[in-house]
């Protein structure tokens, strides 16, 4: 990688660091606080992302593409939707962990709407979150929220898939293929 490409690739990071440095010079306490929060976020990512990538590597090697297509591909129907919900709901970690998994799913031939359902389930229907809501906000609230979210996720996935052009979806799959390869 040339220096020019490196600078271009990391320009957002460099601009952010320059802004944080300027903030620190303007208001030392606020700048230090911002740096501490950023350091905490980097540390959190450092401990969460490696296990996700290890599991992705195992998924990529152990699960054949044909199996993923059979259970979550174009002809998967209801079982693909249910599997996308189950995997997303059983997942652990913050939402940014879902995107590398989605990229591997794309490489394996998972249907686009099932990928959107998986991401929606990861973000809103996690089992630990549901149990927390039952304990802290009550069973009625938790079940009501879940029953509203499930059809909402499916509707959003179907609408987004219908609104996107086939070449846009293909472009997303091509980009995911390059990232995972």
mmCIF file with all atom_site columns, C-alpha atoms in Angstrom, residues 29 53 93-94 146 165:
data_model
loop_
_atom_site.group_PDB
_atom_site.id
_atom_site.type_symbol
_atom_site.label_atom_id
_atom_site.label_alt_id
_atom_site.label_comp_id
_atom_site.label_asym_id
_atom_site.label_entity_id
_atom_site.label_seq_id
_atom_site.pdbx_PDB_ins_code
_atom_site.Cartn_x
_atom_site.Cartn_y
_atom_site.Cartn_z
_atom_site.occupancy
_atom_site.B_iso_or_equiv
_atom_site.pdbx_formal_charge
_atom_site.auth_seq_id
_atom_site.auth_comp_id
_atom_site.auth_asym_id
_atom_site.auth_atom_id
_atom_site.pdbx_PDB_model_num
ATOM 1 C CA . UNK A 1 29  ? -11.191 17.696  30.859 1.00 0.00 ? 29  UNK A CA 1
ATOM 2 C CA . UNK A 1 53  ? -13.744 -13.910 13.575 1.00 0.00 ? 53  UNK A CA 1
ATOM 3 C CA . UNK A 1 93  ? -22.054 -9.181  21.386 1.00 0.00 ? 93  UNK A CA 1
ATOM 4 C CA . UNK A 1 94  ? -22.803 -5.729  20.034 1.00 0.00 ? 94  UNK A CA 1
ATOM 5 C CA . UNK A 1 146 ? -41.038 -9.071  21.063 1.00 0.00 ? 146 UNK A CA 1
ATOM 6 C CA . UNK A 1 165 ? -32.674 -3.216  -7.476 1.00 0.00 ? 165 UNK A CA 1
#
